Coordinates of C-alpha atoms in Angstrom, one line a residue:
Chain A
M136 CA 33.7 -22.8 -23.6
A137 CA 30.7 -25.0 -25.0
D138 CA 31.3 -27.8 -21.6
S139 CA 31.2 -25.8 -18.7
S140 CA 28.5 -23.7 -19.9
G141 CA 26.4 -26.2 -20.0
G142 CA 26.7 -26.9 -16.8
T143 CA 26.0 -24.2 -14.7
L144 CA 22.1 -24.2 -17.1
A145 CA 22.8 -28.3 -16.2
A146 CA 22.8 -26.6 -12.3
Y147 CA 20.2 -24.5 -12.4
R148 CA 17.8 -26.5 -14.5
A149 CA 18.6 -28.5 -11.0
L150 CA 17.8 -25.3 -8.8
L151 CA 14.6 -25.6 -10.5
G152 CA 13.4 -28.7 -10.3
A153 CA 14.2 -28.8 -7.1
Q154 CA 12.1 -26.1 -6.0
A155 CA 9.0 -27.2 -8.3
R156 CA 9.3 -30.5 -6.6
A157 CA 9.7 -28.5 -2.3
Q158 CA 6.8 -26.8 -4.1
T159 CA 4.6 -29.3 -5.2
A160 CA 4.7 -31.2 -2.5
Y161 CA 2.4 -30.5 0.2
R162 CA -0.3 -30.4 -2.9
T163 CA -3.7 -29.2 -1.1
S164 CA -1.2 -26.7 0.4
F165 CA 0.3 -25.4 -3.1
A166 CA -3.4 -26.0 -4.1
I167 CA -4.6 -23.4 -1.7
D168 CA -2.0 -21.1 -2.2
L169 CA -2.7 -21.3 -6.4
V170 CA -6.0 -20.4 -5.5
G171 CA -4.8 -17.2 -3.1
N172 CA -2.5 -16.1 -5.4
V173 CA -4.9 -15.1 -7.6
G174 CA -7.4 -14.0 -5.2
S175 CA -5.0 -10.7 -5.1
T176 CA -4.9 -10.0 -8.9
V177 CA -9.0 -10.2 -9.0
F178 CA -8.9 -8.0 -6.3
D179 CA -7.1 -5.8 -7.5
V180 CA -9.2 -5.5 -10.5
L181 CA -12.6 -5.7 -9.0
T182 CA -10.9 -2.0 -7.5
V183 CA -11.5 -0.9 -10.6
L184 CA -14.3 -2.3 -11.1
V185 CA -15.9 -1.3 -8.0
I186 CA -14.6 2.8 -9.1
F187 CA -16.1 2.8 -12.2
G188 CA -19.8 1.4 -10.4
V189 CA -19.3 4.9 -9.0
T190 CA -18.1 7.0 -12.2
R191 CA -18.5 7.3 -15.9
E192 CA -15.1 8.3 -16.8
L193 CA -11.9 8.6 -14.7
G194 CA -9.8 11.0 -15.2
G195 CA -11.0 11.2 -18.8
F196 CA -11.2 7.4 -20.2
T197 CA -14.7 5.5 -20.5
L198 CA -14.0 1.7 -17.5
R199 CA -13.0 -0.4 -21.8
E200 CA -10.1 1.8 -21.8
T201 CA -9.0 1.5 -18.6
M202 CA -9.1 -1.9 -18.3
V203 CA -6.6 -1.9 -21.8
M204 CA -4.4 -0.3 -19.1
V205 CA -5.7 -2.8 -15.8
G206 CA -4.5 -5.7 -18.2
L207 CA -1.5 -4.7 -19.5
S208 CA 0.1 -3.1 -16.4
T209 CA -1.7 -6.8 -14.5
C210 CA -0.2 -9.0 -16.6
A211 CA 3.1 -7.2 -15.9
F212 CA 3.1 -6.8 -13.0
A213 CA 2.0 -10.9 -12.5
V214 CA 4.7 -12.4 -14.8
A215 CA 8.0 -10.4 -12.9
D216 CA 6.2 -10.8 -9.8
L217 CA 6.6 -14.8 -10.2
L218 CA 10.7 -14.6 -11.5
V219 CA 11.6 -12.4 -10.4
G220 CA 9.3 -10.5 -7.4
N221 CA 11.3 -13.0 -4.3
I222 CA 13.9 -10.7 -5.0
E223 CA 12.3 -8.4 -2.0
R224 CA 13.2 -12.1 0.1
L225 CA 16.9 -10.0 -0.1
P226 CA 17.1 -7.9 3.7
R227 CA 16.3 -12.1 4.7
Y228 CA 18.8 -13.6 3.0
V229 CA 21.5 -10.5 3.8
R230 CA 20.4 -10.8 8.4
T231 CA 21.0 -14.7 8.5
G232 CA 24.5 -14.7 6.2
L233 CA 22.9 -17.5 4.0
F234 CA 23.9 -14.8 0.9
D235 CA 27.4 -16.0 1.9
A236 CA 26.3 -19.7 0.8
V237 CA 24.6 -17.8 -3.1
L238 CA 28.6 -15.6 -2.9
V239 CA 31.0 -18.6 -2.4
R240 CA 28.7 -21.0 -5.1
P241 CA 30.6 -20.8 -8.7
L242 CA 27.1 -19.3 -10.4
G243 CA 25.9 -15.9 -10.5
A244 CA 24.1 -14.5 -8.0
L245 CA 21.2 -13.1 -8.7
P246 CA 19.4 -16.5 -11.4
Q247 CA 20.6 -18.8 -8.1
L248 CA 18.0 -16.7 -5.9
L249 CA 15.8 -16.3 -8.7
L250 CA 16.1 -19.9 -8.7
M251 CA 16.0 -20.8 -5.2
D252 CA 12.7 -19.7 -4.0
L253 CA 10.7 -19.1 -7.5
P254 CA 7.1 -18.8 -6.5
L255 CA 5.9 -21.5 -8.1
R256 CA 1.9 -20.8 -6.6
K257 CA 1.4 -17.2 -8.7
V258 CA 1.6 -18.6 -11.8
S259 CA -2.4 -18.3 -11.6
R260 CA -2.0 -14.9 -10.9
A261 CA -0.1 -14.5 -14.5
V262 CA -2.0 -16.6 -15.8
F263 CA -5.8 -14.2 -14.9
G264 CA -3.7 -11.1 -15.5
L265 CA -3.2 -12.2 -18.9
A266 CA -6.4 -13.7 -19.4
V267 CA -8.0 -10.0 -18.1
L268 CA -5.9 -8.3 -20.6
V269 CA -7.1 -10.5 -23.5
V270 CA -10.2 -9.7 -22.5
A271 CA -9.6 -6.2 -22.3
V272 CA -8.2 -5.8 -25.1
G273 CA -11.2 -8.3 -26.8
S274 CA -14.0 -5.6 -26.3
A275 CA -12.0 -2.1 -26.5
G276 CA -12.5 -1.7 -30.0
V277 CA -9.3 -1.8 -31.0
G278 CA -9.3 -1.4 -35.1
W279 CA -6.4 -3.9 -35.5
T280 CA -3.5 -3.6 -37.4
P281 CA -0.5 -5.5 -37.7
A282 CA 1.5 -2.3 -35.6
R283 CA -1.2 -2.5 -33.0
A284 CA -0.9 -7.1 -33.1
L285 CA 2.8 -6.4 -32.7
L286 CA 2.8 -3.8 -29.6
V287 CA 0.1 -6.1 -27.9
V288 CA 3.1 -8.6 -27.6
L289 CA 5.9 -6.5 -27.0
A290 CA 4.3 -3.8 -24.9
P291 CA 3.1 -6.2 -22.1
L292 CA 7.0 -7.8 -21.9
A293 CA 9.0 -4.5 -21.8
G294 CA 6.0 -4.5 -19.2
V295 CA 8.3 -7.6 -17.4
V296 CA 11.2 -6.4 -18.0
F297 CA 10.4 -2.9 -17.1
F298 CA 8.6 -4.2 -12.7
G299 CA 11.5 -7.2 -13.2
S300 CA 14.0 -3.8 -13.0
V301 CA 11.9 -1.6 -10.6
F302 CA 11.9 -5.4 -8.0
V303 CA 15.9 -5.8 -8.9
A304 CA 16.8 -2.3 -8.5
T305 CA 14.3 -1.7 -4.8
A306 CA 15.8 -4.9 -3.4
T307 CA 19.5 -3.7 -2.7
V308 CA 18.5 -0.8 -1.4
S309 CA 18.6 -3.6 1.7
F310 CA 22.5 -3.9 0.5
W311 CA 22.6 -0.5 2.6
W312 CA 19.9 -0.4 4.6
V313 CA 18.6 -4.1 6.1
D314 CA 15.0 -2.7 7.4
S315 CA 13.8 -2.0 3.7
G316 CA 11.4 -4.3 3.0
E317 CA 8.3 -1.8 2.9
L318 CA 10.2 0.7 1.4
A319 CA 10.3 -0.8 -1.8
N320 CA 6.4 -2.3 -1.8
S321 CA 6.0 2.0 -2.2
V322 CA 8.1 2.2 -6.0
T323 CA 7.2 -1.8 -7.0
Y324 CA 3.0 -2.4 -5.1
G325 CA 2.8 1.4 -6.2
G326 CA 3.9 0.9 -9.6
R327 CA 1.5 -1.2 -9.7
D328 CA -1.2 0.5 -8.2
F329 CA -0.5 3.8 -10.1
T330 CA 0.0 1.5 -14.4
S331 CA -3.9 0.3 -13.6
Y332 CA -5.0 3.8 -13.6
P333 CA -5.2 6.3 -16.4
V334 CA -1.8 8.6 -16.1
T335 CA -4.2 12.0 -16.0
V336 CA -6.2 11.4 -13.2
F337 CA -2.3 11.9 -11.5
E338 CA -1.7 15.7 -11.0
G339 CA 1.5 17.8 -10.6
W340 CA 4.8 16.3 -8.8
F341 CA 3.3 13.3 -7.9
R342 CA 2.2 12.7 -11.7
A343 CA 5.9 13.6 -12.8
V344 CA 7.9 11.3 -10.2
F345 CA 6.4 8.4 -10.9
A346 CA 5.3 8.7 -14.5
Y347 CA 8.2 10.2 -16.3
G348 CA 10.9 10.0 -13.3
L349 CA 10.3 6.9 -13.0
G350 CA 8.8 6.1 -15.5
F351 CA 5.7 3.7 -15.6
A352 CA 3.9 6.0 -18.4
F353 CA 5.6 3.9 -20.8
V354 CA 4.9 0.6 -19.0
S355 CA 0.9 1.1 -19.3
Y356 CA -0.4 4.1 -20.0
H357 CA 1.2 5.3 -23.7
P358 CA 0.6 2.2 -25.1
A359 CA -2.3 1.5 -24.1
L360 CA -3.3 5.1 -26.2
T361 CA -1.8 3.5 -28.8
L362 CA -3.6 0.4 -29.0
L363 CA -6.6 2.6 -28.2
G364 CA -5.6 4.9 -31.7
R365 CA -6.9 7.9 -28.4
A366 CA -4.3 10.9 -28.6
D367 CA -2.7 11.9 -25.1
P368 CA -4.7 14.3 -23.1
L369 CA -1.1 14.7 -21.8
G370 CA 0.1 16.4 -25.3
L371 CA 2.7 13.8 -25.6
P372 CA 3.4 11.9 -29.6
A373 CA 2.1 9.2 -30.8
W374 CA 4.9 7.3 -31.3
V375 CA 5.7 7.8 -28.1
G376 CA 3.6 4.2 -27.4
W377 CA 6.3 1.9 -28.5
A378 CA 8.8 4.0 -26.1
A379 CA 8.0 0.9 -24.0
P380 CA 10.9 -1.6 -25.3
A381 CA 13.9 1.6 -24.4
V382 CA 12.4 2.3 -21.7
A383 CA 13.1 -1.1 -20.5
L384 CA 16.2 -2.0 -21.4
V385 CA 17.5 1.0 -20.0
A386 CA 15.6 0.1 -16.1
A387 CA 17.7 -3.4 -16.6
A388 CA 20.8 -1.5 -17.7
G389 CA 19.7 1.3 -14.3
A390 CA 19.1 -2.4 -12.3
A391 CA 22.0 -4.4 -13.4
A392 CA 24.3 -1.7 -12.2
A393 CA 22.1 -1.2 -8.9
W394 CA 22.7 -4.9 -7.7
R395 CA 26.8 -5.1 -9.7
T396 CA 27.4 -2.0 -6.5
G397 CA 25.3 -3.5 -4.0
V398 CA 26.9 -7.1 -4.2
R399 CA 30.0 -5.3 -4.4
H400 CA 29.8 -2.8 -1.3
Y401 CA 28.1 -6.7 0.6
R402 CA 29.4 -6.9 4.4
S403 CA 28.2 -10.3 5.8
T404 CA 26.8 -10.3 9.3
G405 CA 29.0 -12.8 10.3
S406 CA 25.2 -14.3 10.8
Chain B
M1125 CA -16.3 -33.7 34.4
G1126 CA -14.4 -31.1 35.2
S1127 CA -12.5 -29.5 32.4
L1128 CA -9.2 -28.5 33.1
T1129 CA -6.8 -26.1 31.7
A1130 CA -3.6 -25.3 31.8
T1131 CA -3.9 -21.5 31.9
V1132 CA -3.4 -21.0 35.6
A1133 CA -7.2 -20.1 37.4
P1134 CA -7.7 -16.6 39.4
P1135 CA -7.0 -16.6 42.5
T1136 CA -10.3 -16.4 44.6
A1137 CA -10.1 -13.3 45.7
P1138 CA -9.1 -12.1 41.9
N1139 CA -6.4 -8.7 42.9
V1140 CA -8.4 -5.9 40.5
I1141 CA -4.7 -3.5 41.0
L1142 CA -2.3 -6.3 40.5
W1143 CA -4.4 -7.7 37.8
F1144 CA -3.9 -3.4 35.7
R1145 CA -0.7 -3.6 37.1
T1146 CA 0.9 -6.8 35.1
F1147 CA -1.6 -5.5 31.9
K1148 CA -0.1 -2.0 32.1
A1149 CA 3.3 -3.9 32.5
I1150 CA 2.4 -5.9 29.1
T1151 CA 1.5 -3.0 27.6
G1152 CA 5.0 -1.7 28.1
S1153 CA 6.7 -3.2 26.7
G1154 CA 4.4 -3.8 23.4
F1155 CA 4.9 0.2 23.0
R1156 CA 8.7 0.0 23.5
R1157 CA 9.4 -3.5 22.0
Y1158 CA 7.9 -1.8 18.2
A1159 CA 9.8 1.4 19.0
T1160 CA 13.2 -0.3 18.6
Y1161 CA 12.8 -1.2 14.8
R1162 CA 13.6 2.6 13.9
Q1163 CA 14.1 2.0 10.2
A1164 CA 11.5 -0.2 9.5
S1165 CA 8.6 2.3 10.9
V1166 CA 10.5 5.4 8.3
A1167 CA 10.1 3.0 5.7
G1168 CA 7.0 2.2 7.3
V1169 CA 5.8 5.7 7.3
V1170 CA 7.3 6.0 3.2
T1171 CA 4.9 3.0 1.9
N1172 CA 2.1 4.4 4.4
T1173 CA 2.1 8.3 2.4
V1174 CA 2.6 6.8 -1.5
F1175 CA -0.4 5.2 -1.4
G1176 CA -2.1 7.7 0.4
F1177 CA -1.2 10.2 -2.5
L1178 CA -2.1 7.5 -5.7
R1179 CA -5.7 6.6 -3.7
C1180 CA -6.3 10.4 -2.9
Y1181 CA -6.0 11.1 -6.6
V1182 CA -7.6 8.3 -7.5
L1183 CA -10.3 8.5 -5.4
L1184 CA -11.1 12.6 -6.9
A1185 CA -11.3 11.5 -9.7
A1186 CA -13.9 9.4 -9.6
V1187 CA -15.5 12.4 -8.4
G1188 CA -15.8 13.9 -11.2
A1189 CA -17.8 17.4 -11.6
T1190 CA -20.6 15.9 -10.1
G1191 CA -18.6 17.2 -6.4
T1192 CA -19.7 14.8 -4.7
V1193 CA -19.7 10.6 -5.2
A1194 CA -21.5 8.3 -2.9
G1195 CA -21.8 11.3 0.0
Y1196 CA -18.6 12.3 0.4
D1197 CA -17.3 15.5 -1.4
R1198 CA -13.9 15.0 -2.1
G1199 CA -12.3 17.3 0.9
Q1200 CA -13.9 13.5 3.1
L1201 CA -12.8 11.3 0.4
A1202 CA -9.0 13.3 1.0
T1203 CA -9.6 12.8 4.4
F1204 CA -10.6 9.4 4.6
V1205 CA -7.9 8.6 2.5
W1206 CA -5.1 9.9 4.9
V1207 CA -6.5 8.7 7.9
G1208 CA -7.0 5.3 6.3
Q1209 CA -3.4 5.5 5.8
G1210 CA -2.3 5.6 9.5
L1211 CA -4.6 4.3 10.7
L1212 CA -3.8 0.5 9.1
A1213 CA -1.0 0.7 10.5
V1214 CA -2.7 1.7 14.2
V1215 CA -5.6 -1.7 13.4
L1216 CA -2.9 -3.3 12.1
L1217 CA -4.7 -5.3 9.1
W1218 CA -1.6 -7.8 8.6
G1219 CA 2.0 -9.3 9.5
W1220 CA 1.6 -10.6 12.9
T1221 CA 1.9 -14.1 13.0
E1222 CA 2.9 -13.8 16.5
L1223 CA 0.9 -16.6 18.4
A1224 CA 0.7 -19.5 15.3
D1225 CA 4.7 -18.8 14.9
R1226 CA 4.4 -20.2 19.1
I1227 CA 2.5 -22.7 18.9
R1228 CA 4.4 -24.3 16.0
T1229 CA 7.5 -24.1 17.7
G1230 CA 5.5 -25.6 20.5
D1231 CA 6.0 -22.3 23.0
I1232 CA 2.8 -21.5 22.9
A1233 CA 3.5 -24.5 25.9
S1234 CA 5.9 -22.4 27.3
D1235 CA 2.9 -19.3 28.2
L1236 CA 0.4 -21.7 29.2
L1237 CA 2.0 -21.7 32.3
R1238 CA 1.8 -17.8 32.7
P1239 CA -0.6 -16.3 34.7
V1240 CA -2.4 -14.4 32.9
H1241 CA -4.1 -15.5 30.3
P1242 CA -3.1 -16.1 26.7
V1243 CA -6.1 -13.8 24.9
T1244 CA -5.7 -10.8 27.6
S1245 CA -1.6 -10.4 27.3
H1246 CA -1.1 -10.6 23.4
L1247 CA -3.9 -8.4 23.8
A1248 CA -2.2 -6.2 26.2
A1249 CA 1.0 -5.9 24.6
D1250 CA -0.7 -5.4 20.6
L1251 CA -2.1 -2.0 23.1
G1252 CA 1.5 -1.3 23.6
R1253 CA 2.1 -1.5 19.8
A1254 CA -1.4 0.8 18.9
G1255 CA -0.3 3.0 20.8
H1256 CA 3.1 3.4 18.5
A1257 CA 2.2 3.1 15.5
A1258 CA -1.1 6.2 16.8
L1259 CA 2.3 8.2 17.3
V1260 CA 4.8 7.5 15.0
R1261 CA 2.6 5.4 11.9
F1262 CA -1.2 6.9 12.4
L1263 CA 0.4 11.3 12.4
P1264 CA 2.9 11.1 9.9
P1265 CA 0.6 10.6 7.0
V1266 CA -2.6 12.3 9.1
L1267 CA -0.4 15.8 8.6
V1268 CA 1.2 15.2 5.1
G1269 CA -1.8 14.9 3.2
P1270 CA -3.6 18.2 4.0
L1271 CA 0.2 20.0 2.9
F1272 CA -0.9 18.7 -0.4
F1273 CA -4.7 18.2 -0.7
E1274 CA -7.7 20.1 0.6
V1275 CA -9.0 18.5 3.0
H1276 CA -13.3 17.3 5.3
V1277 CA -11.5 19.6 9.3
P1278 CA -15.0 17.7 11.2
R1279 CA -17.6 20.4 12.5
R1280 CA -19.3 18.2 15.4
W1281 CA -17.3 19.1 18.8
S1282 CA -18.7 15.4 18.7
T1283 CA -17.2 13.4 16.1
L1284 CA -13.7 13.6 18.1
P1285 CA -14.0 11.9 20.4
I1286 CA -16.5 9.0 18.9
F1287 CA -13.7 8.6 16.5
A1288 CA -10.7 8.0 18.6
F1289 CA -13.3 5.4 20.7
S1290 CA -13.5 3.7 18.0
A1291 CA -11.1 4.2 16.6
V1292 CA -10.0 2.1 19.8
V1293 CA -12.4 -0.4 18.9
A1294 CA -11.3 -1.2 16.3
V1295 CA -7.6 -1.7 17.5
V1296 CA -9.2 -4.3 19.8
L1297 CA -11.7 -6.5 17.2
C1298 CA -8.4 -6.2 14.7
F1299 CA -6.2 -8.3 17.5
G1300 CA -9.4 -10.7 18.0
C1301 CA -9.7 -10.9 14.2
R1302 CA -5.8 -11.8 13.8
F1303 CA -6.0 -14.0 16.9
L1304 CA -8.0 -16.0 15.8
V1305 CA -6.5 -16.3 12.3
N1306 CA -3.3 -17.7 14.0
A1307 CA -5.2 -19.5 16.4
T1308 CA -5.9 -21.7 13.4
A1309 CA -2.4 -22.7 13.8
Y1310 CA -3.7 -25.5 16.8
W1311 CA -5.8 -27.6 14.5
L1312 CA -4.4 -27.2 11.1
Q1313 CA 0.3 -26.5 11.6
D1314 CA -0.2 -24.4 8.6
V1315 CA -1.9 -20.9 9.0
R1316 CA -0.7 -19.8 5.3
G1317 CA -3.9 -20.6 4.6
P1318 CA -6.3 -18.8 6.8
V1319 CA -3.6 -15.7 6.3
I1320 CA -4.0 -15.0 3.1
L1321 CA -8.2 -15.4 2.7
W1322 CA -7.3 -13.4 6.3
T1323 CA -5.4 -10.4 4.0
L1324 CA -8.0 -10.7 1.0
A1325 CA -11.4 -10.5 2.6
S1326 CA -9.8 -7.8 4.6
G1327 CA -8.0 -5.2 1.9
V1328 CA -11.5 -5.0 0.6
L1329 CA -13.9 -5.0 2.6
A1330 CA -12.6 -3.6 5.1
G1331 CA -12.8 -0.3 3.2
L1332 CA -9.2 -0.4 2.2
Y1333 CA -8.6 0.2 -0.8
F1334 CA -12.7 1.9 -1.8
P1335 CA -15.1 3.0 0.8
L1336 CA -17.9 0.9 1.6
R1337 CA -20.6 3.1 0.6
F1338 CA -19.6 2.7 -3.4
L1339 CA -21.0 -0.8 -3.3
P1340 CA -24.6 -0.8 -3.2
E1341 CA -27.1 -0.5 -0.1
W1342 CA -27.9 -4.5 0.3
L1343 CA -24.3 -5.3 0.4
Q1344 CA -23.4 -3.3 2.6
L1345 CA -25.5 -3.8 5.4
V1346 CA -24.9 -8.0 4.7
L1347 CA -20.5 -6.6 5.3
W1348 CA -21.8 -4.3 8.4
W1349 CA -23.9 -6.9 10.8
G1350 CA -22.8 -9.9 8.9
T1351 CA -19.2 -9.5 9.1
P1352 CA -16.4 -7.9 11.4
F1353 CA -14.6 -6.2 8.3
P1354 CA -16.5 -2.6 7.9
S1355 CA -15.9 -1.7 12.1
L1356 CA -11.9 -2.4 11.1
L1357 CA -11.8 0.8 9.4
Q1358 CA -15.4 2.1 7.2
T1359 CA -16.6 3.0 10.2
P1360 CA -14.3 5.6 12.4
L1361 CA -13.3 6.7 9.0
D1362 CA -17.4 8.2 8.1
V1363 CA -17.4 8.0 11.6
L1364 CA -14.7 11.4 10.9
V1365 CA -15.7 12.4 7.7
E1366 CA -19.2 13.1 9.2
R1367 CA -20.7 10.7 5.6
D1368 CA -23.4 10.0 8.5
P1369 CA -25.8 12.7 11.8
T1370 CA -24.2 11.9 15.0
G1371 CA -27.2 9.3 16.2
D1372 CA -26.0 7.7 13.2
Q1373 CA -22.2 7.6 14.0
V1374 CA -23.2 6.1 17.8
G1375 CA -25.6 3.3 16.0
L1376 CA -21.7 2.3 13.7
V1377 CA -19.5 2.8 17.1
G1378 CA -22.1 0.5 19.1
L1379 CA -22.3 -2.5 16.5
Q1380 CA -18.9 -1.9 16.5
V1381 CA -18.0 -2.4 20.0
A1382 CA -20.4 -5.8 19.7
W1383 CA -18.5 -6.7 16.7
A1384 CA -15.2 -6.7 19.4
V1385 CA -16.9 -7.9 22.7
L1386 CA -18.6 -10.9 20.0
I1387 CA -14.9 -11.7 18.7
L1388 CA -13.2 -11.1 21.8
A1389 CA -15.1 -13.2 23.6
V1390 CA -14.8 -16.0 21.0
C1391 CA -11.0 -15.9 21.1
R1392 CA -11.4 -17.4 24.8
L1393 CA -13.6 -19.9 23.8
V1394 CA -11.6 -21.1 21.1
Q1395 CA -8.8 -21.2 22.7
R1396 CA -10.1 -23.4 25.6
R1397 CA -10.8 -25.4 23.3
A1398 CA -6.7 -25.1 22.1
E1399 CA -6.0 -25.7 25.3
R1400 CA -7.9 -28.9 25.8
R1401 CA -6.4 -30.0 23.1
L1402 CA -3.0 -29.3 23.8
V1403 CA -3.9 -31.2 26.7
V1404 CA -4.9 -34.3 25.1
Q1405 CA -1.7 -35.0 22.5
G1406 CA 0.7 -33.5 25.1
G1407 CA -0.6 -36.7 26.4

């Protein structure tokens, strides 16, 4: 038993090693990719700064407070995108028949797909996201307690699991609907944009759906409120800031169920 | 030395009617080609609409109590966002690597034997694509926005025709920019670097993420006069929401036309240089 799991691990490690060598083989290209990938995340943060250039507060929150949410969101999204984001290529695997090859190997289909295409160039983005979080939390004047110190570590981790689950769950749609790529973007990238701003910015049913229906309020908004020691203008109790890990686990369970159903439903295109 | 390019020289007595007929045929096939991707169109419309809500709420939150921000009131911002979401798919900022792919695979060689200039034939196909997008991708967000937000309806009779013209110029200009990004493949083979740069720059500098009027005045001047980016989205949208008096609207569109002419000329020049290089490589 121990032997076989060791063999599986070695196989995954071999897949990862091959990826690392292949992606860094063309050094200039890899360097451009590293820089280019940090660029998109820089512009996301820049957008928030530009909007605060013409207004003093957004949804009742100052720039410093909003930046804590931006940091949590950027950090969680960038790491999840690095680890799991490439699952959005699933439609192509299904269309080209590569998914068949993955299924016949004696390894898990999901880990194989992720390791076969781990985009190392996105490392720069994850590092930048972490830097934004550190700077934002450092300058927001957080009154540190042991509980808050724990939360500032726990919340981004929960965010990674949450966004990762969203990536997997939305990608499974392509088992039924091959051309659904952009549809997934509305929830993944849309979720990233949503979590970069205080939930109070949004209104009505749209806020209800994104914040509590899909659970994005727990990625950055509520943990940030707890870190900043602010009461929720929408009236939810303070402990909700700690709900992030539980919400992430529910999301992960949902994504796993969706994935298993999808794989069972999968019929090769024959190509 | 007389220059020799693979593109066939136009006949000495150019048949204008024939030329227009060819152009129309390519445009029509571009339209029909995109009409077959129905699932993708629906997915794209849904995504544009979701982002319409996201961006609209954020910008409206910036208006706050004062009622206006950077010269836009609430209705103008809502129109800016929702029409912007529709226009984004029509001018197609991202996601066109057809030329680069043909260069990489060598298919481009067969294109050069055709009696239509590559810039012209790709432009015609792109106008067909834009026509399809105008019906299928432009209208839904533009119709959904007013259901949930108070939008600005143009008050001057001249605004709509100027906007329509400006949108068409934006399509042509954006095609030219994409053509140039793709044409770097003649020299680089791998266009990922230029495409990344283009994607980054165009999203921010065209006015998609926030209206460029949010930026300091000197930066706006640099962007409008020094780069084609604001002419891709910001100009038609500013025209539509009547951010400026009619004279300024016309001036902005004039600048846009100048950029489109310049970029298309550069496209032809680049194509010529590239063809010479291709001939050298091919022996």
